[in-house]
């Protein structure tokens, strides 16, 4: 990917109403379980030369309706262990913007107290002015991670072979960004 000078400068924050952090994992070999986090925050900063992105999601804000399943996934030690690790965080190490709107974001994802390098790819939308004078931009990112890399290695076999839950988890992040006013 050829890179261009960042069209973003200044500080942007994620608009919580229009931003999302979703995940999807294969379930029972025949379906895909999808959910999202309600409480997500992110900041994108640029100085015209480079960009940096940080983000966090509150584990307890996962959308799960079934109370038993929620207890196992959110609070249980097999998955997120929210009482001991209440947040998922991300810190970029490199952001490359392509001339045609493509983006690659490399950084460190921390879950359950374990930090691992990840790279997400997708698209960006250059800043535009909204009807009331705010400057907005966006990042649409996705990546696939192996949940075992963060100690989420619970598994159960199916009666005729195969696993109940896939190891690969697709992460999809949509950040609708609002430029902060200069102080």
PDB file of C-alpha atoms in Angstrom:
ATOM      1  CA  UNK A   1       0.000   0.000   0.000  1.00  0.00           C
ATOM      2  CA  UNK A   2       1.438   3.357  -0.918  1.00  0.00           C
ATOM      3  CA  UNK A   3       0.968   5.849   1.858  1.00  0.00           C
ATOM      4  CA  UNK A   4      -0.019   9.473   1.826  1.00  0.00           C
ATOM      5  CA  UNK A   5       0.463  12.223   4.359  1.00  0.00           C
ATOM      6  CA  UNK A   6      -2.312  11.961   6.914  1.00  0.00           C
ATOM      7  CA  UNK A   7      -5.274  14.137   5.965  1.00  0.00           C
ATOM      8  CA  UNK A   8      -6.103  14.171   9.662  1.00  0.00           C
ATOM      9  CA  UNK A   9      -4.500  16.591  12.048  1.00  0.00           C
ATOM     10  CA  UNK A  10      -5.500  17.496  15.551  1.00  0.00           C
ATOM     11  CA  UNK A  11      -7.394  15.297  17.964  1.00  0.00           C
ATOM     12  CA  UNK A  12     -10.514  13.281  17.180  1.00  0.00           C
ATOM     13  CA  UNK A  13     -12.711  11.327  19.593  1.00  0.00           C
ATOM     14  CA  UNK A  14     -15.099   8.512  18.767  1.00  0.00           C
ATOM     15  CA  UNK A  15     -18.732   9.560  18.629  1.00  0.00           C
ATOM     16  CA  UNK A  16     -20.266   6.858  20.873  1.00  0.00           C
ATOM     17  CA  UNK A  17     -23.641   6.994  19.137  1.00  0.00           C
ATOM     18  CA  UNK A  18     -22.162   6.103  15.732  1.00  0.00           C
ATOM     19  CA  UNK A  19     -19.134   3.970  16.676  1.00  0.00           C
ATOM     20  CA  UNK A  20     -19.067   0.231  17.350  1.00  0.00           C
ATOM     21  CA  UNK A  21     -16.818  -2.663  18.341  1.00  0.00           C
ATOM     22  CA  UNK A  22     -18.247  -6.004  17.235  1.00  0.00           C
ATOM     23  CA  UNK A  23     -17.007  -9.570  17.256  1.00  0.00           C
ATOM     24  CA  UNK A  24     -18.039 -12.779  15.505  1.00  0.00           C
ATOM     25  CA  UNK A  25     -17.043 -16.392  16.179  1.00  0.00           C
ATOM     26  CA  UNK A  26     -18.135 -19.685  14.619  1.00  0.00           C
ATOM     27  CA  UNK A  27     -20.521 -21.596  16.893  1.00  0.00           C
ATOM     28  CA  UNK A  28     -21.412 -25.309  16.601  1.00  0.00           C
ATOM     29  CA  UNK A  29     -19.834 -25.408  13.096  1.00  0.00           C
ATOM     30  CA  UNK A  30     -23.091 -24.165  11.546  1.00  0.00           C
ATOM     31  CA  UNK A  31     -23.686 -20.653  12.860  1.00  0.00           C
ATOM     32  CA  UNK A  32     -21.768 -17.503  13.649  1.00  0.00           C
ATOM     33  CA  UNK A  33     -22.297 -15.870  17.036  1.00  0.00           C
ATOM     34  CA  UNK A  34     -22.139 -12.077  16.838  1.00  0.00           C
ATOM     35  CA  UNK A  35     -22.151  -9.516  19.592  1.00  0.00           C
ATOM     36  CA  UNK A  36     -20.829  -6.068  20.412  1.00  0.00           C
ATOM     37  CA  UNK A  37     -19.651  -3.839  23.227  1.00  0.00           C
ATOM     38  CA  UNK A  38     -21.864  -0.868  24.153  1.00  0.00           C
ATOM     39  CA  UNK A  39     -19.223   1.190  25.974  1.00  0.00           C
ATOM     40  CA  UNK A  40     -16.431   1.990  23.534  1.00  0.00           C
ATOM     41  CA  UNK A  41     -14.141   4.997  23.436  1.00  0.00           C
ATOM     42  CA  UNK A  42     -11.294   5.944  21.109  1.00  0.00           C
ATOM     43  CA  UNK A  43      -9.021   8.855  20.307  1.00  0.00           C
ATOM     44  CA  UNK A  44      -7.203   9.481  17.035  1.00  0.00           C
ATOM     45  CA  UNK A  45      -4.466  12.101  17.042  1.00  0.00           C
ATOM     46  CA  UNK A  46      -2.420  13.431  14.194  1.00  0.00           C
ATOM     47  CA  UNK A  47       0.190  16.084  13.696  1.00  0.00           C
ATOM     48  CA  UNK A  48       0.269  16.079   9.899  1.00  0.00           C
ATOM     49  CA  UNK A  49       3.211  13.637   9.921  1.00  0.00           C
ATOM     50  CA  UNK A  50       1.889  10.625  11.805  1.00  0.00           C
ATOM     51  CA  UNK A  51      -1.235   9.318  13.484  1.00  0.00           C
ATOM     52  CA  UNK A  52      -1.894   7.441  16.704  1.00  0.00           C
ATOM     53  CA  UNK A  53      -5.028   5.599  17.788  1.00  0.00           C
ATOM     54  CA  UNK A  54      -6.006   4.455  21.256  1.00  0.00           C
ATOM     55  CA  UNK A  55      -9.209   2.754  22.250  1.00  0.00           C
ATOM     56  CA  UNK A  56     -10.944   0.888  25.005  1.00  0.00           C
ATOM     57  CA  UNK A  57     -14.086  -1.159  25.545  1.00  0.00           C
ATOM     58  CA  UNK A  58     -15.745  -2.013  28.842  1.00  0.00           C
ATOM     59  CA  UNK A  59     -16.036  -5.804  28.995  1.00  0.00           C
ATOM     60  CA  UNK A  60     -19.240  -5.647  31.077  1.00  0.00           C
ATOM     61  CA  UNK A  61     -20.927  -3.786  28.202  1.00  0.00           C
ATOM     62  CA  UNK A  62     -21.018  -6.903  25.965  1.00  0.00           C
ATOM     63  CA  UNK A  63     -24.470  -7.444  24.504  1.00  0.00           C
ATOM     64  CA  UNK A  64     -25.527 -10.891  25.807  1.00  0.00           C
ATOM     65  CA  UNK A  65     -29.163 -11.526  26.747  1.00  0.00           C
ATOM     66  CA  UNK A  66     -28.968 -14.976  28.376  1.00  0.00           C
ATOM     67  CA  UNK A  67     -27.886 -14.509  32.036  1.00  0.00           C
ATOM     68  CA  UNK A  68     -26.124 -17.895  32.363  1.00  0.00           C
ATOM     69  CA  UNK A  69     -24.210 -17.419  29.106  1.00  0.00           C
ATOM     70  CA  UNK A  70     -23.366 -13.849  30.098  1.00  0.00           C
ATOM     71  CA  UNK A  71     -21.964 -14.976  33.463  1.00  0.00           C
ATOM     72  CA  UNK A  72     -19.748 -17.557  31.728  1.00  0.00           C
ATOM     73  CA  UNK A  73     -18.451 -15.215  29.018  1.00  0.00           C
ATOM     74  CA  UNK A  74     -18.181 -11.881  30.829  1.00  0.00           C
ATOM     75  CA  UNK A  75     -17.333 -12.804  34.427  1.00  0.00           C
ATOM     76  CA  UNK A  76     -15.980 -16.329  34.043  1.00  0.00           C
ATOM     77  CA  UNK A  77     -12.282 -17.143  33.938  1.00  0.00           C
ATOM     78  CA  UNK A  78     -12.760 -19.121  30.674  1.00  0.00           C
ATOM     79  CA  UNK A  79     -13.331 -15.935  28.667  1.00  0.00           C
ATOM     80  CA  UNK A  80     -13.110 -12.241  29.593  1.00  0.00           C
ATOM     81  CA  UNK A  81     -12.848 -12.519  33.401  1.00  0.00           C
ATOM     82  CA  UNK A  82     -14.260  -8.989  33.778  1.00  0.00           C
ATOM     83  CA  UNK A  83     -13.878  -8.800  37.575  1.00  0.00           C
ATOM     84  CA  UNK A  84     -10.099  -9.000  37.104  1.00  0.00           C
ATOM     85  CA  UNK A  85      -9.829  -7.461  33.617  1.00  0.00           C
ATOM     86  CA  UNK A  86     -12.652  -4.933  33.133  1.00  0.00           C
ATOM     87  CA  UNK A  87     -11.368  -3.381  29.884  1.00  0.00           C
ATOM     88  CA  UNK A  88     -10.037  -4.277  26.478  1.00  0.00           C
ATOM     89  CA  UNK A  89      -7.522  -1.708  25.233  1.00  0.00           C
ATOM     90  CA  UNK A  90      -5.723  -0.933  21.994  1.00  0.00           C
ATOM     91  CA  UNK A  91      -2.717   1.295  21.268  1.00  0.00           C
ATOM     92  CA  UNK A  92      -1.471   1.799  17.726  1.00  0.00           C
ATOM     93  CA  UNK A  93       2.176   1.576  16.770  1.00  0.00           C
ATOM     94  CA  UNK A  94       1.742   2.451  13.082  1.00  0.00           C
ATOM     95  CA  UNK A  95      -1.056   3.745  10.870  1.00  0.00           C
ATOM     96  CA  UNK A  96      -0.762   3.740   7.076  1.00  0.00           C
ATOM     97  CA  UNK A  97      -3.307   5.566   4.939  1.00  0.00           C
ATOM     98  CA  UNK A  98      -3.491   4.684   1.247  1.00  0.00           C
ATOM     99  CA  UNK A  99      -4.262   7.043  -1.587  1.00  0.00           C
ATOM    100  CA  UNK A 100      -7.592   5.329  -2.329  1.00  0.00           C
ATOM    101  CA  UNK A 101      -8.977   5.371   1.208  1.00  0.00           C
ATOM    102  CA  UNK A 102      -7.477   2.106   2.462  1.00  0.00           C
ATOM    103  CA  UNK A 103      -5.946   1.968   5.944  1.00  0.00           C
ATOM    104  CA  UNK A 104      -3.751  -0.416   7.909  1.00  0.00           C
ATOM    105  CA  UNK A 105      -3.463  -0.014  11.679  1.00  0.00           C
ATOM    106  CA  UNK A 106      -0.834  -2.009  13.586  1.00  0.00           C
ATOM    107  CA  UNK A 107      -0.740  -1.975  17.350  1.00  0.00           C
ATOM    108  CA  UNK A 108      -1.106  -3.775  20.628  1.00  0.00           C
ATOM    109  CA  UNK A 109      -4.415  -5.302  21.759  1.00  0.00           C
ATOM    110  CA  UNK A 110      -4.716  -6.066  25.467  1.00  0.00           C
ATOM    111  CA  UNK A 111      -7.354  -8.441  26.843  1.00  0.00           C
ATOM    112  CA  UNK A 112      -7.298 -10.329  30.143  1.00  0.00           C
ATOM    113  CA  UNK A 113      -4.004  -8.609  30.996  1.00  0.00           C
ATOM    114  CA  UNK A 114      -2.310 -10.095  27.907  1.00  0.00           C
ATOM    115  CA  UNK A 115      -0.966  -7.798  25.175  1.00  0.00           C
ATOM    116  CA  UNK A 116      -0.416  -9.064  21.634  1.00  0.00           C
ATOM    117  CA  UNK A 117       0.390  -7.327  18.346  1.00  0.00           C
ATOM    118  CA  UNK A 118      -2.447  -7.118  15.834  1.00  0.00           C
ATOM    119  CA  UNK A 119      -2.964  -5.446  12.485  1.00  0.00           C
ATOM    120  CA  UNK A 120      -6.381  -4.347  11.299  1.00  0.00           C
ATOM    121  CA  UNK A 121      -7.169  -3.192   7.782  1.00  0.00           C
ATOM    122  CA  UNK A 122     -10.048  -1.376   6.195  1.00  0.00           C
ATOM    123  CA  UNK A 123     -10.956   2.079   4.975  1.00  0.00           C
ATOM    124  CA  UNK A 124     -10.937   5.638   6.213  1.00  0.00           C
ATOM    125  CA  UNK A 125     -13.125   8.580   5.412  1.00  0.00           C
ATOM    126  CA  UNK A 126     -11.295  11.909   5.228  1.00  0.00           C
ATOM    127  CA  UNK A 127     -12.647  14.794   7.303  1.00  0.00           C
ATOM    128  CA  UNK A 128     -15.845  16.565   6.269  1.00  0.00           C
ATOM    129  CA  UNK A 129     -17.819  19.345   7.897  1.00  0.00           C
ATOM    130  CA  UNK A 130     -21.259  18.388   9.202  1.00  0.00           C
ATOM    131  CA  UNK A 131     -24.343  20.668   9.008  1.00  0.00           C
ATOM    132  CA  UNK A 132     -23.626  22.288  12.372  1.00  0.00           C
ATOM    133  CA  UNK A 133     -19.938  23.043  11.792  1.00  0.00           C
ATOM    134  CA  UNK A 134     -18.261  19.988  13.376  1.00  0.00           C
ATOM    135  CA  UNK A 135     -15.472  18.172  11.568  1.00  0.00           C
ATOM    136  CA  UNK A 136     -16.015  14.426  11.219  1.00  0.00           C
ATOM    137  CA  UNK A 137     -13.937  11.525   9.890  1.00  0.00           C
ATOM    138  CA  UNK A 138     -14.178   7.723  10.156  1.00  0.00           C
ATOM    139  CA  UNK A 139     -12.204   4.496  10.317  1.00  0.00           C
ATOM    140  CA  UNK A 140     -13.701   1.105   9.364  1.00  0.00           C
ATOM    141  CA  UNK A 141     -11.372  -1.687  10.500  1.00  0.00           C
ATOM    142  CA  UNK A 142     -11.407  -5.467  10.739  1.00  0.00           C
ATOM    143  CA  UNK A 143      -9.043  -8.239  11.734  1.00  0.00           C
ATOM    144  CA  UNK A 144      -9.138 -11.873  12.828  1.00  0.00           C
ATOM    145  CA  UNK A 145      -7.488 -12.995  16.061  1.00  0.00           C
ATOM    146  CA  UNK A 146      -7.055 -16.382  17.707  1.00  0.00           C
ATOM    147  CA  UNK A 147      -8.725 -16.163  21.111  1.00  0.00           C
ATOM    148  CA  UNK A 148      -6.194 -18.611  22.577  1.00  0.00           C
ATOM    149  CA  UNK A 149      -3.525 -15.893  22.246  1.00  0.00           C
ATOM    150  CA  UNK A 150      -5.296 -14.096  25.109  1.00  0.00           C
ATOM    151  CA  UNK A 151      -5.861 -17.187  27.264  1.00  0.00           C
ATOM    152  CA  UNK A 152      -9.434 -17.814  26.115  1.00  0.00           C
ATOM    153  CA  UNK A 153      -8.944 -21.499  25.430  1.00  0.00           C
ATOM    154  CA  UNK A 154     -12.243 -22.960  26.672  1.00  0.00           C
ATOM    155  CA  UNK A 155     -13.541 -25.616  24.317  1.00  0.00           C
ATOM    156  CA  UNK A 156     -16.037 -28.441  24.239  1.00  0.00           C
ATOM    157  CA  UNK A 157     -16.291 -31.153  21.616  1.00  0.00           C
ATOM    158  CA  UNK A 158     -19.393 -31.899  19.587  1.00  0.00           C
ATOM    159  CA  UNK A 159     -20.824 -35.465  19.832  1.00  0.00           C
ATOM    160  CA  UNK A 160     -19.830 -36.365  16.245  1.00  0.00           C
ATOM    161  CA  UNK A 161     -16.561 -34.421  16.161  1.00  0.00           C
ATOM    162  CA  UNK A 162     -15.568 -30.825  15.867  1.00  0.00           C
ATOM    163  CA  UNK A 163     -15.553 -27.949  18.305  1.00  0.00           C
ATOM    164  CA  UNK A 164     -18.440 -26.062  19.879  1.00  0.00           C
ATOM    165  CA  UNK A 165     -16.662 -22.724  19.430  1.00  0.00           C
ATOM    166  CA  UNK A 166     -14.229 -21.514  16.790  1.00  0.00           C
ATOM    167  CA  UNK A 167     -10.752 -20.337  17.704  1.00  0.00           C
ATOM    168  CA  UNK A 168     -10.744 -17.450  15.227  1.00  0.00           C
ATOM    169  CA  UNK A 169     -12.650 -14.323  16.218  1.00  0.00           C
ATOM    170  CA  UNK A 170     -13.397 -11.597  13.695  1.00  0.00           C
ATOM    171  CA  UNK A 171     -13.220  -8.084  15.139  1.00  0.00           C
ATOM    172  CA  UNK A 172     -14.981  -5.221  13.364  1.00  0.00           C
ATOM    173  CA  UNK A 173     -14.440  -1.673  14.549  1.00  0.00           C
ATOM    174  CA  UNK A 174     -16.271   1.351  13.166  1.00  0.00           C
ATOM    175  CA  UNK A 175     -15.101   4.674  14.549  1.00  0.00           C
ATOM    176  CA  UNK A 176     -17.134   7.743  13.680  1.00  0.00           C
ATOM    177  CA  UNK A 177     -14.708  10.437  14.727  1.00  0.00           C
ATOM    178  CA  UNK A 178     -15.450  13.991  15.832  1.00  0.00           C
ATOM    179  CA  UNK A 179     -12.663  16.562  15.851  1.00  0.00           C
ATOM    180  CA  UNK A 180     -12.089  18.151  19.238  1.00  0.00           C
ATOM    181  CA  UNK A 181     -12.077  21.917  19.302  1.00  0.00           C
ATOM    182  CA  UNK A 182      -8.656  23.449  19.914  1.00  0.00           C
ATOM    183  CA  UNK A 183      -8.267  24.535  23.532  1.00  0.00           C
TER     184      UNK A 183
END
